[in-house]
CSV table of C-alpha atoms and ligand atoms in Angstrom, one decimal:
chain,number,residue,atom,x,y,z
Y,168,MET,CA,0.0,0.0,0.0
Y,169,THR,CA,1.3,3.5,-0.9
Y,170,SER,CA,1.1,6.2,1.7
Y,171,ARG,CA,-1.6,7.9,-0.4
Y,172,ASP,CA,-3.8,4.7,-0.3
Y,173,LYS,CA,-3.3,4.6,3.4
Y,174,SER,CA,-4.4,8.1,4.0
Y,175,THR,CA,-7.5,7.7,1.8
Y,176,ALA,CA,-8.5,4.6,3.6
Y,177,ALA,CA,-8.0,6.3,7.0
Y,178,GLY,CA,-10.0,9.3,5.9
Y,179,LEU,CA,-12.9,7.1,4.9
Y,180,LYS,CA,-12.8,5.2,8.1
Y,181,THR,CA,-12.9,8.4,10.2
Y,182,ALA,CA,-15.7,9.9,8.2
Y,183,ALA,CA,-17.8,6.7,8.3
Y,184,ALA,CA,-17.4,6.6,12.0
Y,185,SER,CA,-18.2,10.3,12.7
Y,186,ASP,CA,-20.2,12.1,10.0
Y,187,VAL,CA,-21.3,11.1,6.5
Y,188,ASP,CA,-21.2,14.8,5.7
Y,189,ALA,CA,-17.4,14.7,5.7
Y,190,ILE,CA,-17.6,12.6,2.6
Y,191,THR,CA,-20.6,14.0,0.8
Y,192,GLY,CA,-19.9,17.6,1.7
Y,193,HIS,CA,-21.7,19.9,-0.7
Y,194,ARG,CA,-22.5,16.9,-3.0
Y,195,ARG,CA,-25.8,16.1,-1.3
Y,196,MET,CA,-28.0,15.4,-4.2
Y,197,ARG,CA,-31.1,14.9,-2.1
Y,198,ARG,CA,-31.4,18.5,-0.9
Y,199,THR,CA,-33.4,19.5,-3.9
Y,200,ARG,CA,-35.6,16.4,-3.7
Y,201,VAL,CA,-36.6,17.0,-0.1
Y,202,ALA,CA,-39.9,18.8,-0.7
Y,203,ASP,CA,-42.5,19.0,-3.4
Y,204,TRP,CA,-41.9,22.7,-4.0
Y,205,SER,CA,-38.2,22.2,-4.6
Y,206,ARG,CA,-38.8,19.2,-6.8
Y,207,ARG,CA,-41.1,21.4,-8.9
Y,208,LEU,CA,-38.6,24.2,-8.9
Y,209,THR,CA,-35.7,22.1,-10.1
Y,210,ARG,CA,-37.7,20.0,-12.6
Y,211,GLU,CA,-35.9,20.0,-16.0
Y,212,THR,CA,-38.5,18.7,-18.3
Y,213,ARG,CA,-42.3,19.1,-18.5
Y,214,LEU,CA,-45.0,17.5,-20.5
Y,215,THR,CA,-47.7,19.9,-21.5
Y,216,VAL,CA,-50.8,19.6,-23.7
Y,217,ASP,CA,-48.9,21.5,-26.4
Y,218,ASP,CA,-46.6,18.4,-26.8
Y,219,LEU,CA,-49.4,16.1,-27.9
Y,220,ILE,CA,-50.4,15.0,-31.4
Y,221,TRP,CA,-53.4,12.6,-31.5
Y,222,PRO,CA,-53.5,9.9,-34.1
Y,223,ILE,CA,-57.1,8.8,-35.1
Y,224,PHE,CA,-58.5,6.2,-37.4
Y,225,ILE,CA,-61.2,7.0,-40.0
Y,226,ILE,CA,-63.7,4.6,-41.5
Y,227,PRO,CA,-66.4,5.0,-44.1
Y,228,GLY,CA,-70.0,5.5,-43.1
Y,229,VAL,CA,-72.0,7.9,-40.9
Y,230,ASN,CA,-72.3,7.9,-37.1
Y,231,VAL,CA,-70.1,4.8,-36.6
Y,232,THR,CA,-67.6,4.2,-33.9
Y,233,GLU,CA,-65.9,0.8,-34.0
Y,234,PRO,CA,-63.6,-0.3,-31.1
Y,235,ILE,CA,-60.3,-1.7,-32.1
Y,236,ALA,CA,-59.7,-5.0,-30.2
Y,237,ALA,CA,-55.9,-4.8,-30.2
Y,238,MET,CA,-56.0,-1.2,-28.9
Y,239,PRO,CA,-58.3,-1.0,-25.8
Y,240,GLY,CA,-59.8,2.5,-25.6
Y,241,VAL,CA,-59.2,3.4,-29.3
Y,242,SER,CA,-61.9,3.3,-32.0
Y,243,ARG,CA,-62.2,3.8,-35.7
Y,244,MET,CA,-64.6,6.7,-36.4
Y,245,SER,CA,-66.7,7.8,-39.4
Y,246,VAL,CA,-65.9,11.3,-40.6
Y,247,ASP,CA,-68.7,12.9,-38.7
Y,248,ARG,CA,-67.5,11.2,-35.4
Y,249,ALA,CA,-64.0,12.3,-36.2
Y,250,VAL,CA,-65.2,15.9,-36.4
Y,251,GLU,CA,-66.6,15.5,-32.9
Y,252,ALA,CA,-63.4,14.0,-31.7
Y,253,ALA,CA,-61.5,16.9,-33.3
Y,254,ARG,CA,-63.7,19.4,-31.5
Y,255,MET,CA,-63.1,17.5,-28.2
Y,256,ALA,CA,-59.3,17.5,-28.8
Y,257,ALA,CA,-59.3,21.2,-29.6
Y,258,ASP,CA,-61.3,21.9,-26.4
Y,259,LEU,CA,-58.6,19.9,-24.5
Y,260,GLY,CA,-56.0,22.1,-26.1
Y,261,ILE,CA,-54.4,19.4,-28.2
Y,262,PRO,CA,-52.6,21.2,-31.1
Y,263,ALA,CA,-52.9,18.6,-33.8
Y,264,LEU,CA,-54.4,15.4,-35.1
Y,265,ALA,CA,-52.9,12.7,-37.3
Y,266,THR,CA,-55.4,10.8,-39.4
Y,267,PHE,CA,-55.2,7.3,-40.8
Y,268,PRO,CA,-57.9,5.6,-42.9
Y,269,ASN,CA,-59.3,2.1,-43.0
Y,270,VAL,CA,-60.9,1.9,-46.4
Y,271,GLU,CA,-63.1,-0.8,-48.0
Y,272,MET,CA,-61.3,-3.7,-49.7
Y,273,GLU,CA,-62.7,-2.6,-53.1
Y,274,HIS,CA,-60.5,0.5,-52.8
Y,275,ARG,CA,-57.3,-1.5,-52.3
Y,276,ASP,CA,-55.3,-2.6,-55.3
Y,277,GLN,CA,-51.7,-3.4,-56.4
Y,278,THR,CA,-50.7,0.2,-56.8
Y,279,GLY,CA,-52.7,1.9,-54.1
Y,280,SER,CA,-54.5,4.0,-56.7
Y,281,TYR,CA,-57.1,5.2,-54.2
Y,282,ALA,CA,-54.4,7.5,-52.7
Y,283,LEU,CA,-54.8,9.5,-55.9
Y,284,GLU,CA,-58.6,10.1,-55.5
Y,285,PRO,CA,-59.0,13.7,-54.6
Y,286,ASP,CA,-62.0,12.9,-52.5
Y,287,ASN,CA,-60.9,9.7,-50.9
Y,288,LEU,CA,-61.7,9.0,-47.2
Y,289,ILE,CA,-58.6,10.7,-45.8
Y,290,ASN,CA,-59.3,13.9,-47.8
Y,291,GLN,CA,-63.0,13.8,-46.9
Y,292,ALA,CA,-61.9,13.7,-43.2
Y,293,THR,CA,-59.5,16.6,-43.6
Y,294,ARG,CA,-62.1,18.8,-45.3
Y,295,ALA,CA,-64.7,18.1,-42.7
Y,296,ILE,CA,-62.4,18.6,-39.7
Y,297,LYS,CA,-60.8,21.8,-41.1
Y,298,GLN,CA,-64.2,23.2,-41.9
Y,299,ALA,CA,-65.7,22.5,-38.4
Y,300,VAL,CA,-62.6,22.9,-36.3
Y,301,PRO,CA,-60.3,25.2,-38.2
Y,302,ASP,CA,-57.9,25.8,-35.3
Y,303,ILE,CA,-56.7,22.3,-34.9
Y,304,GLY,CA,-53.7,21.2,-37.0
Y,305,VAL,CA,-54.3,18.2,-39.4
Y,306,ILE,CA,-51.4,16.0,-40.2
Y,307,THR,CA,-52.0,13.5,-43.0
Y,308,ASP,CA,-50.0,10.3,-43.5
Y,309,VAL,CA,-48.5,9.8,-47.0
Y,310,ALA,CA,-47.9,6.1,-47.7
Y,311,LEU,CA,-49.7,3.5,-49.8
Y,312,ASP,CA,-50.3,0.8,-47.2
Y,313,PRO,CA,-53.9,1.7,-46.4
Y,314,PHE,CA,-54.7,1.5,-50.2
Y,315,THR,CA,-52.7,-1.5,-51.4
Y,316,ASP,CA,-54.1,-5.0,-51.4
Y,317,HIS,CA,-50.7,-6.3,-50.1
Y,318,GLY,CA,-50.4,-3.8,-47.2
Y,319,HIS,CA,-47.0,-2.5,-48.3
Y,320,ASP,CA,-46.2,1.2,-48.3
Y,321,GLY,CA,-45.2,1.3,-52.0
Y,322,ILE,CA,-46.0,-0.2,-55.3
Y,323,LEU,CA,-45.1,-3.9,-55.5
Y,324,ARG,CA,-43.6,-5.2,-58.8
Y,325,ASP,CA,-42.1,-8.7,-59.2
Y,326,GLY,CA,-41.6,-9.0,-55.4
Y,327,GLU,CA,-40.0,-5.6,-55.1
Y,328,ILE,CA,-41.3,-2.3,-53.6
Y,329,VAL,CA,-40.3,0.0,-56.5
Y,330,ASN,CA,-38.9,3.3,-55.2
Y,331,ASP,CA,-39.2,6.0,-57.9
Y,332,GLU,CA,-42.6,5.1,-59.2
Y,333,THR,CA,-43.9,5.0,-55.6
Y,334,VAL,CA,-42.4,8.5,-55.0
Y,335,ARG,CA,-44.3,9.9,-58.0
Y,336,VAL,CA,-47.6,8.6,-56.6
Y,337,LEU,CA,-46.8,9.8,-53.1
Y,338,ALA,CA,-46.0,13.3,-54.3
Y,339,ALA,CA,-49.3,13.5,-56.2
Y,340,ALA,CA,-51.2,12.1,-53.2
Y,341,ALA,CA,-49.6,14.7,-51.0
Y,342,VAL,CA,-50.9,17.5,-53.3
Y,343,HIS,CA,-54.4,16.1,-53.0
Y,344,GLN,CA,-54.1,16.1,-49.2
Y,345,ALA,CA,-52.9,19.7,-49.2
Y,346,ASP,CA,-55.7,20.7,-51.5
Y,347,ALA,CA,-58.1,19.2,-49.0
Y,348,GLY,CA,-56.6,21.4,-46.3
Y,349,ALA,CA,-53.9,19.3,-44.6
Y,350,ASP,CA,-51.5,21.5,-42.6
Y,351,ILE,CA,-48.7,19.0,-42.4
Y,352,ILE,CA,-47.8,16.2,-44.8
Y,353,ALA,CA,-46.2,13.3,-43.1
Y,354,PRO,CA,-44.6,10.7,-45.4
Y,355,SER,CA,-44.3,7.4,-43.5
Y,356,ASP,CA,-43.1,5.2,-46.3
Y,357,MET,CA,-39.3,5.5,-46.2
Y,358,MET,CA,-38.8,5.6,-50.0
Y,359,ASP,CA,-35.6,7.4,-51.0
Y,360,GLY,CA,-36.1,11.0,-52.3
Y,361,ARG,CA,-39.7,11.4,-51.3
Y,362,ILE,CA,-39.2,14.5,-49.2
Y,363,GLY,CA,-37.7,16.4,-52.0
Y,364,ALA,CA,-40.3,15.2,-54.5
Y,365,ILE,CA,-43.1,16.1,-52.2
Y,366,ARG,CA,-41.7,19.5,-51.4
Y,367,GLN,CA,-41.4,20.3,-55.2
Y,368,ALA,CA,-44.9,19.0,-55.9
Y,369,LEU,CA,-46.4,21.0,-53.0
Y,370,ASP,CA,-44.6,24.2,-54.1
Y,371,ALA,CA,-45.6,23.7,-57.7
Y,372,ALA,CA,-49.2,23.5,-56.6
Y,373,GLY,CA,-48.9,26.7,-54.5
Y,374,HIS,CA,-48.8,25.0,-51.1
Y,375,HIS,CA,-45.8,26.8,-49.8
Y,376,SER,CA,-47.1,27.0,-46.3
Y,377,VAL,CA,-47.8,23.3,-46.0
Y,378,SER,CA,-45.1,21.7,-43.8
Y,379,ILE,CA,-43.5,18.3,-44.1
Y,380,MET,CA,-43.0,16.2,-41.1
Y,381,SER,CA,-40.8,13.4,-42.2
Y,382,TYR,CA,-41.1,9.9,-40.7
Y,383,ALA,CA,-37.3,10.3,-41.0
Y,384,THR,CA,-36.2,7.3,-39.1
Y,385,LYS,CA,-38.8,4.6,-39.2
Y,386,PHE,CA,-37.6,1.3,-38.1
Y,387,ALA,CA,-38.7,-2.2,-39.1
Y,388,SER,CA,-40.3,-2.8,-35.8
Y,389,ALA,CA,-42.5,-5.5,-34.3
Y,390,LEU,CA,-44.4,-2.7,-32.4
Y,391,TYR,CA,-46.8,-1.8,-35.3
Y,392,GLY,CA,-49.1,-4.9,-35.0
Y,393,PRO,CA,-52.1,-3.3,-33.4
Y,394,TYR,CA,-52.1,-0.4,-36.0
Y,395,ARG,CA,-52.2,-2.9,-38.8
Y,396,GLU,CA,-55.3,-4.4,-37.3
Y,397,ALA,CA,-56.7,-0.8,-36.9
Y,398,ILE,CA,-56.3,0.0,-40.6
Y,399,GLY,CA,-57.1,-3.5,-41.8
Y,400,THR,CA,-53.7,-4.5,-43.3
Y,401,SER,CA,-52.7,-7.2,-40.9
Y,402,GLY,CA,-54.4,-9.9,-42.9
Y,403,LEU,CA,-53.0,-8.5,-46.2
Y,404,LEU,CA,-49.3,-7.9,-45.5
Y,405,LYS,CA,-47.1,-10.5,-47.0
Y,406,GLY,CA,-43.5,-10.6,-45.8
Y,407,ASP,CA,-42.1,-7.6,-43.9
Y,408,LYS,CA,-40.9,-4.1,-44.6
Y,409,ARG,CA,-37.2,-4.6,-44.1
Y,410,THR,CA,-36.3,-3.6,-47.6
Y,411,TYR,CA,-37.4,-0.1,-46.9
Y,412,TYR,CA,-37.6,0.6,-43.2
Y,413,LEU,CA,-34.5,0.9,-41.1
Y,414,ASP,CA,-32.7,-1.9,-39.3
Y,415,PRO,CA,-33.3,-1.5,-35.6
Y,416,ALA,CA,-29.6,-2.2,-35.1
Y,417,ASN,CA,-28.5,0.9,-37.0
Y,418,ALA,CA,-28.2,4.3,-35.4
Y,419,THR,CA,-25.5,5.9,-37.7
Y,420,GLU,CA,-27.5,5.0,-40.8
Y,421,ALA,CA,-30.6,6.4,-39.2
Y,422,ILE,CA,-28.9,9.8,-38.6
Y,423,ARG,CA,-27.6,9.8,-42.2
Y,424,ASP,CA,-31.0,9.0,-43.6
Y,425,ALA,CA,-32.6,11.8,-41.5
Y,426,GLY,CA,-29.9,14.2,-42.8
Y,427,LEU,CA,-31.0,13.6,-46.4
Y,428,ASP,CA,-34.6,14.5,-45.4
Y,429,VAL,CA,-33.3,17.7,-43.8
Y,430,GLU,CA,-31.4,18.5,-47.1
Y,431,GLU,CA,-34.5,17.7,-49.1
Y,432,GLY,CA,-36.6,20.2,-47.2
Y,433,ALA,CA,-38.2,18.4,-44.2
Y,434,ASP,CA,-39.5,21.0,-41.7
Y,435,MET,CA,-39.8,18.5,-38.8
Y,436,LEU,CA,-38.4,15.0,-38.2
Y,437,MET,CA,-40.1,12.0,-36.6
Y,438,VAL,CA,-38.6,9.0,-34.9
Y,439,LYS,CA,-40.7,5.9,-34.9
Y,440,PRO,CA,-41.3,3.8,-32.8
Y,441,GLY,CA,-40.7,5.9,-29.7
Y,442,LEU,CA,-39.3,4.5,-26.6
Y,443,CYS,CA,-36.9,1.9,-28.0
Y,444,TYR,CA,-35.3,4.7,-30.0
Y,445,LEU,CA,-34.7,7.6,-27.6
Y,446,ASP,CA,-31.0,7.6,-28.6
Y,447,ILE,CA,-32.1,8.5,-32.1
Y,448,CYS,CA,-34.4,11.3,-30.8
Y,449,ARG,CA,-31.5,12.8,-28.9
Y,450,ALA,CA,-29.1,12.4,-31.9
Y,451,LEU,CA,-31.5,14.0,-34.4
Y,452,LYS,CA,-32.2,16.9,-32.0
Y,453,ASP,CA,-28.5,17.6,-31.5
Y,454,SER,CA,-27.5,17.0,-35.1
Y,455,TYR,CA,-30.1,19.1,-37.0
Y,456,GLY,CA,-31.9,21.4,-34.5
Y,457,LEU,CA,-35.2,20.8,-36.3
Y,458,PRO,CA,-38.4,20.1,-34.3
Y,459,VAL,CA,-38.3,16.4,-33.5
Y,460,PHE,CA,-41.3,14.2,-32.8
Y,461,ALA,CA,-41.5,10.7,-31.5
Y,462,TYR,CA,-44.4,8.4,-32.5
Y,463,GLN,CA,-45.4,6.3,-29.5
Y,464,VAL,CA,-46.7,3.5,-31.7
Y,465,SER,CA,-49.7,1.2,-31.3
Y,466,GLY,CA,-47.7,-1.7,-29.7
Y,467,GLU,CA,-46.3,0.6,-27.0
Y,468,TYR,CA,-49.8,1.9,-26.3
Y,469,SER,CA,-51.4,-1.6,-26.1
Y,470,MET,CA,-48.6,-2.9,-23.9
Y,471,ILE,CA,-49.3,-0.2,-21.3
Y,472,LYS,CA,-53.1,-0.9,-21.5
Y,473,ALA,CA,-52.5,-4.6,-21.2
Y,474,GLY,CA,-50.2,-4.3,-18.2
Y,475,ASP,CA,-52.7,-2.0,-16.5
Y,476,ALA,CA,-55.6,-4.3,-17.2
Y,477,ALA,CA,-53.6,-7.2,-15.8
Y,478,GLY,CA,-52.9,-5.2,-12.7
Y,479,TYR,CA,-49.1,-5.4,-13.2
Y,480,ILE,CA,-48.5,-1.7,-13.5
Y,481,ASP,CA,-50.3,1.6,-12.9
Y,482,GLY,CA,-51.2,2.4,-16.5
Y,483,GLU,CA,-51.7,6.2,-15.9
Y,484,LYS,CA,-48.4,6.6,-14.1
Y,485,VAL,CA,-46.5,4.5,-16.7
Y,486,MET,CA,-48.1,6.5,-19.5
Y,487,MET,CA,-47.0,9.8,-18.1
Y,488,GLU,CA,-43.5,8.6,-17.3
Y,489,LYS,CA,-43.0,7.3,-20.8
Y,490,LEU,CA,-44.4,10.5,-22.4
Y,491,LEU,CA,-42.0,12.5,-20.2
Y,492,ALA,CA,-39.1,10.4,-21.3
Y,493,PHE,CA,-39.6,11.6,-24.9
Y,494,LYS,CA,-39.3,15.2,-23.7
Y,495,ARG,CA,-36.2,14.4,-21.8
Y,496,ALA,CA,-34.7,12.8,-24.9
Y,497,GLY,CA,-35.1,16.1,-26.8
Y,498,CYS,CA,-38.4,15.6,-28.5
Y,499,ASP,CA,-40.6,18.7,-29.2
Y,500,GLY,CA,-43.7,16.5,-29.1
Y,501,ILE,CA,-45.2,13.1,-29.2
Y,502,LEU,CA,-47.7,11.3,-31.4
Y,503,THR,CA,-49.7,9.3,-29.0
Y,504,TYR,CA,-53.0,7.4,-28.7
Y,505,PHE,CA,-53.0,8.6,-25.1
Y,506,ALA,CA,-53.3,12.3,-26.1
Y,507,PRO,CA,-56.8,12.9,-24.7
Y,508,GLU,CA,-56.1,10.9,-21.6
Y,509,ALA,CA,-52.8,12.6,-21.0
Y,510,ALA,CA,-54.3,16.1,-21.7
Y,511,ARG,CA,-57.0,15.5,-19.1
Y,512,LEU,CA,-54.5,14.5,-16.5
Y,513,ILE,CA,-52.3,17.5,-17.3
Y,514,ALA,CA,-55.4,19.8,-17.0
Y,515,LYS,CA,-56.2,18.3,-13.6
Y,516,GLY,CA,-52.8,19.2,-12.5
Y,517,ALA,CA,-52.2,15.5,-11.8
Y,518,VAL,CA,-48.6,15.8,-13.1
Z,806,LIG,C1,-47.1,2.7,-42.5
Z,806,LIG,C2,-47.5,3.1,-41.1
Z,806,LIG,C3,-47.2,2.3,-39.9
Z,806,LIG,C4,-47.7,3.0,-38.8
Z,806,LIG,C5,-48.3,4.1,-39.3
Z,806,LIG,N1,-48.2,4.2,-40.7
Z,806,LIG,C6,-46.3,1.1,-39.8
Z,806,LIG,C7,-46.7,-0.1,-40.5
Z,806,LIG,O1,-47.8,-0.5,-40.6
Z,806,LIG,O2,-45.7,-0.7,-41.0
Z,806,LIG,C8,-47.7,2.5,-37.4
Z,806,LIG,C9,-48.4,3.2,-36.4
Z,806,LIG,C10,-48.5,2.5,-35.1
Z,806,LIG,O3,-48.1,1.3,-34.9
Z,806,LIG,O4,-49.1,3.1,-34.2
Z,806,LIG,N2,-47.1,3.7,-43.4
């Protein structure tokens, strides 16, 4: 033992015997945790209603609400019911909705041609919501999966999802969505070059103020299952989406991919799914400084609901903790099926 080791050991012994303060000194981390007021005063991150985007599912018909078995508490709604939901969301202070359609089988084909119908279900919903509740933001999803008979996000030819042809369709679909009044176009398909093509198409059509929220880093995840039931693609999808979504193992590639979207003109970036990819949220925020959103996807939602129903966890507390985690990781907001529930808790001052 050197003399230095000896004196350190001796110091520790004395301190332990007399007063812990000799060791901790000014490093007492618990001081600020001691009372509720000081915990509030030193809290670094907050979840507010302004952070919430509510994804909703639209079905054809009038006056229909259809529960989704795999997503307890979430329903598909006809356009008129979606308008009521939008009004409720606006009253709660939720800034924006994201809409997803579940269309009849007769509207699904090999190329997703229904995406190009100017008055398709998604555009009907946008028109109705923007007319009745103009102050809520409407974010529309651009991808072909709700409209293809194979459930893939792009056009399938000879076993391949063809990139450039799909991008041309997506850009045209985006213009129809903007014509219907969408405020933000959110491409969720992961084709290469789609952000630039959509930006050009929107500008050419005079939609300079319509933003693009890119699903910049969308991973080939097992957490999308309940969503596929919600939009009716789970029975259709053959194979998986690994030829176009990101490999969950790859962070560097994800950051490069998002960088291309930034160059091509994305206004906001999204990370999807959410909680497994908080490292990516932080990296995108630090790398690009654009608004970053996380999508807490269907599987994440349903797991919390299932855990709560089984009595294993307190669903409300887990929901709020996970939503807060996105903020801590640098996200500006979260797409979450919990939006109304969380908004009500926040309004009650429960968090
Ligand atoms: C596809 C799309 C997906 C989701 C929204 N749009 C993923 C997929 O089906 O592959 C998932 C949303 C969720 O799970 O909540 N364009």
